[in-house]
């Protein structure tokens, strides 16, 4: 606690603003990169889910038409399980993307607030 108080006492408004701007400049590109990767992964997961669904429908119709073929029900169940897992991963990715978007919004608001404070302090000093 004493260290925190001393640190806050030593840091001037300018140093604090520079620290915040530096921290935001490091964090924001990483957040944007994660957001882009999550969007790409969600698109890929969605395409995979559609392909699995199509394959599942095809296997089901083939199994119904051909009674002499080996039992495909086992494979159909496996595909249904995989489809369920893909949907679960997609839901997790949606939640991650929502959080990243919220973080981006907070960063933008903080940058805007800091800019406003900075311009106001320069206006008052002039």
PDB file of N, CA and C in Angstrom, residues 53-93:
ATOM      1  N   UNK A  53     -23.196 -31.501 -41.373  1.00  0.00           N
ATOM      2  CA  UNK A  53     -24.647 -31.685 -41.504  1.00  0.00           C
ATOM      3  C   UNK A  53     -25.017 -32.315 -42.843  1.00  0.00           C
ATOM      4  N   UNK A  54     -24.386 -31.842 -43.920  1.00  0.00           N
ATOM      5  CA  UNK A  54     -24.643 -32.405 -45.250  1.00  0.00           C
ATOM      6  C   UNK A  54     -24.221 -33.862 -45.309  1.00  0.00           C
ATOM      7  N   UNK A  55     -23.041 -34.154 -44.789  1.00  0.00           N
ATOM      8  CA  UNK A  55     -22.545 -35.529 -44.766  1.00  0.00           C
ATOM      9  C   UNK A  55     -23.460 -36.423 -43.939  1.00  0.00           C
ATOM     10  N   UNK A  56     -23.930 -35.904 -42.830  1.00  0.00           N
ATOM     11  CA  UNK A  56     -24.838 -36.655 -41.967  1.00  0.00           C
ATOM     12  C   UNK A  56     -26.136 -36.996 -42.697  1.00  0.00           C
ATOM     13  N   UNK A  57     -26.672 -36.019 -43.409  1.00  0.00           N
ATOM     14  CA  UNK A  57     -27.905 -36.264 -44.187  1.00  0.00           C
ATOM     15  C   UNK A  57     -27.658 -37.306 -45.273  1.00  0.00           C
ATOM     16  N   UNK A  58     -26.527 -37.194 -45.965  1.00  0.00           N
ATOM     17  CA  UNK A  58     -26.202 -38.154 -47.026  1.00  0.00           C
ATOM     18  C   UNK A  58     -26.042 -39.567 -46.475  1.00  0.00           C
ATOM     19  N   UNK A  59     -25.321 -39.692 -45.368  1.00  0.00           N
ATOM     20  CA  UNK A  59     -25.132 -41.020 -44.775  1.00  0.00           C
ATOM     21  C   UNK A  59     -26.454 -41.617 -44.303  1.00  0.00           C
ATOM     22  N   UNK A  60     -27.296 -40.784 -43.746  1.00  0.00           N
ATOM     23  CA  UNK A  60     -28.599 -41.268 -43.272  1.00  0.00           C
ATOM     24  C   UNK A  60     -29.445 -41.765 -44.441  1.00  0.00           C
ATOM     25  N   UNK A  61     -29.469 -40.993 -45.528  1.00  0.00           N
ATOM     26  CA  UNK A  61     -30.273 -41.419 -46.677  1.00  0.00           C
ATOM     27  C   UNK A  61     -29.694 -42.673 -47.339  1.00  0.00           C
ATOM     28  N   UNK A  62     -28.363 -42.774 -47.395  1.00  0.00           N
ATOM     29  CA  UNK A  62     -27.735 -43.976 -47.955  1.00  0.00           C
ATOM     30  C   UNK A  62     -28.057 -45.188 -47.082  1.00  0.00           C
ATOM     31  N   UNK A  63     -27.982 -45.016 -45.783  1.00  0.00           N
ATOM     32  CA  UNK A  63     -28.271 -46.123 -44.862  1.00  0.00           C
ATOM     33  C   UNK A  63     -29.715 -46.580 -44.995  1.00  0.00           C
ATOM     34  N   UNK A  64     -30.630 -45.667 -45.243  1.00  0.00           N
ATOM     35  CA  UNK A  64     -32.037 -46.042 -45.394  1.00  0.00           C
ATOM     36  C   UNK A  64     -32.283 -46.764 -46.712  1.00  0.00           C
ATOM     37  N   UNK A  65     -31.551 -46.372 -47.768  1.00  0.00           N
ATOM     38  CA  UNK A  65     -31.753 -46.986 -49.086  1.00  0.00           C
ATOM     39  C   UNK A  65     -31.084 -48.349 -49.204  1.00  0.00           C
ATOM     40  N   UNK A  66     -29.953 -48.489 -48.620  1.00  0.00           N
ATOM     41  CA  UNK A  66     -29.165 -49.709 -48.784  1.00  0.00           C
ATOM     42  C   UNK A  66     -29.175 -50.510 -47.489  1.00  0.00           C
ATOM     43  N   UNK A  67     -29.931 -51.550 -47.472  1.00  0.00           N
ATOM     44  CA  UNK A  67     -30.001 -52.389 -46.274  1.00  0.00           C
ATOM     45  C   UNK A  67     -28.850 -53.393 -46.233  1.00  0.00           C
ATOM     46  N   UNK A  68     -28.217 -53.671 -47.381  1.00  0.00           N
ATOM     47  CA  UNK A  68     -27.146 -54.664 -47.427  1.00  0.00           C
ATOM     48  C   UNK A  68     -25.785 -54.086 -47.031  1.00  0.00           C
ATOM     49  N   UNK A  69     -25.669 -52.789 -46.956  1.00  0.00           N
ATOM     50  CA  UNK A  69     -24.400 -52.160 -46.588  1.00  0.00           C
ATOM     51  C   UNK A  69     -24.108 -52.379 -45.111  1.00  0.00           C
ATOM     52  N   UNK A  70     -22.850 -52.258 -44.745  1.00  0.00           N
ATOM     53  CA  UNK A  70     -22.545 -52.361 -43.316  1.00  0.00           C
ATOM     54  C   UNK A  70     -23.310 -51.279 -42.548  1.00  0.00           C
ATOM     55  N   UNK A  71     -23.500 -51.522 -41.299  1.00  0.00           N
ATOM     56  CA  UNK A  71     -24.278 -50.605 -40.463  1.00  0.00           C
ATOM     57  C   UNK A  71     -23.550 -49.250 -40.353  1.00  0.00           C
ATOM     58  N   UNK A  72     -24.189 -48.229 -40.862  1.00  0.00           N
ATOM     59  CA  UNK A  72     -23.608 -46.884 -40.840  1.00  0.00           C
ATOM     60  C   UNK A  72     -24.081 -46.080 -39.629  1.00  0.00           C
ATOM     61  N   UNK A  73     -24.952 -46.669 -38.854  1.00  0.00           N
ATOM     62  CA  UNK A  73     -25.502 -45.938 -37.714  1.00  0.00           C
ATOM     63  C   UNK A  73     -24.412 -45.495 -36.745  1.00  0.00           C
ATOM     64  N   UNK A  74     -23.408 -46.326 -36.567  1.00  0.00           N
ATOM     65  CA  UNK A  74     -22.295 -45.987 -35.678  1.00  0.00           C
ATOM     66  C   UNK A  74     -21.599 -44.706 -36.170  1.00  0.00           C
ATOM     67  N   UNK A  75     -21.384 -44.618 -37.478  1.00  0.00           N
ATOM     68  CA  UNK A  75     -20.718 -43.452 -38.051  1.00  0.00           C
ATOM     69  C   UNK A  75     -21.614 -42.212 -38.010  1.00  0.00           C
ATOM     70  N   UNK A  76     -22.876 -42.434 -38.183  1.00  0.00           N
ATOM     71  CA  UNK A  76     -23.835 -41.327 -38.097  1.00  0.00           C
ATOM     72  C   UNK A  76     -23.827 -40.748 -36.687  1.00  0.00           C
ATOM     73  N   UNK A  77     -23.799 -41.622 -35.683  1.00  0.00           N
ATOM     74  CA  UNK A  77     -23.747 -41.158 -34.291  1.00  0.00           C
ATOM     75  C   UNK A  77     -22.456 -40.392 -34.023  1.00  0.00           C
ATOM     76  N   UNK A  78     -21.337 -40.889 -34.566  1.00  0.00           N
ATOM     77  CA  UNK A  78     -20.069 -40.181 -34.396  1.00  0.00           C
ATOM     78  C   UNK A  78     -20.140 -38.782 -35.015  1.00  0.00           C
ATOM     79  N   UNK A  79     -20.708 -38.698 -36.211  1.00  0.00           N
ATOM     80  CA  UNK A  79     -20.834 -37.395 -36.873  1.00  0.00           C
ATOM     81  C   UNK A  79     -21.755 -36.461 -36.087  1.00  0.00           C
ATOM     82  N   UNK A  80     -22.820 -36.999 -35.539  1.00  0.00           N
ATOM     83  CA  UNK A  80     -23.724 -36.167 -34.735  1.00  0.00           C
ATOM     84  C   UNK A  80     -22.988 -35.640 -33.501  1.00  0.00           C
ATOM     85  N   UNK A  81     -22.157 -36.478 -32.891  1.00  0.00           N
ATOM     86  CA  UNK A  81     -21.372 -36.062 -31.727  1.00  0.00           C
ATOM     87  C   UNK A  81     -20.371 -34.968 -32.115  1.00  0.00           C
ATOM     88  N   UNK A  82     -19.709 -35.151 -33.260  1.00  0.00           N
ATOM     89  CA  UNK A  82     -18.765 -34.137 -33.726  1.00  0.00           C
ATOM     90  C   UNK A  82     -19.491 -32.830 -34.033  1.00  0.00           C
ATOM     91  N   UNK A  83     -20.642 -32.927 -34.639  1.00  0.00           N
ATOM     92  CA  UNK A  83     -21.428 -31.727 -34.963  1.00  0.00           C
ATOM     93  C   UNK A  83     -21.805 -30.981 -33.681  1.00  0.00           C
ATOM     94  N   UNK A  84     -22.161 -31.729 -32.655  1.00  0.00           N
ATOM     95  CA  UNK A  84     -22.498 -31.118 -31.371  1.00  0.00           C
ATOM     96  C   UNK A  84     -21.287 -30.408 -30.782  1.00  0.00           C
ATOM     97  N   UNK A  85     -20.111 -31.058 -30.875  1.00  0.00           N
ATOM     98  CA  UNK A  85     -18.891 -30.433 -30.349  1.00  0.00           C
ATOM     99  C   UNK A  85     -18.523 -29.174 -31.125  1.00  0.00           C
ATOM    100  N   UNK A  86     -18.699 -29.225 -32.427  1.00  0.00           N
ATOM    101  CA  UNK A  86     -18.414 -28.036 -33.247  1.00  0.00           C
ATOM    102  C   UNK A  86     -19.343 -26.893 -32.839  1.00  0.00           C
ATOM    103  N   UNK A  87     -20.599 -27.206 -32.608  1.00  0.00           N
ATOM    104  CA  UNK A  87     -21.544 -26.176 -32.172  1.00  0.00           C
ATOM    105  C   UNK A  87     -21.134 -25.599 -30.816  1.00  0.00           C
ATOM    106  N   UNK A  88     -20.657 -26.449 -29.919  1.00  0.00           N
ATOM    107  CA  UNK A  88     -20.196 -25.986 -28.605  1.00  0.00           C
ATOM    108  C   UNK A  88     -18.996 -25.057 -28.748  1.00  0.00           C
ATOM    109  N   UNK A  89     -18.033 -25.456 -29.582  1.00  0.00           N
ATOM    110  CA  UNK A  89     -16.853 -24.612 -29.818  1.00  0.00           C
ATOM    111  C   UNK A  89     -17.283 -23.286 -30.426  1.00  0.00           C
ATOM    112  N   UNK A  90     -18.227 -23.330 -31.336  1.00  0.00           N
ATOM    113  CA  UNK A  90     -18.721 -22.102 -31.961  1.00  0.00           C
ATOM    114  C   UNK A  90     -19.364 -21.180 -30.930  1.00  0.00           C
ATOM    115  N   UNK A  91     -20.092 -21.738 -29.985  1.00  0.00           N
ATOM    116  CA  UNK A  91     -20.683 -20.927 -28.916  1.00  0.00           C
ATOM    117  C   UNK A  91     -19.605 -20.290 -28.046  1.00  0.00           C
ATOM    118  N   UNK A  92     -18.561 -21.056 -27.738  1.00  0.00           N
ATOM    119  CA  UNK A  92     -17.452 -20.515 -26.950  1.00  0.00           C
ATOM    120  C   UNK A  92     -16.771 -19.390 -27.716  1.00  0.00           C
ATOM    121  N   UNK A  93     -16.560 -19.595 -29.004  1.00  0.00           N
ATOM    122  CA  UNK A  93     -15.935 -18.552 -29.825  1.00  0.00           C
ATOM    123  C   UNK A  93     -16.789 -17.288 -29.882  1.00  0.00           C
TER     124      UNK A  93
END
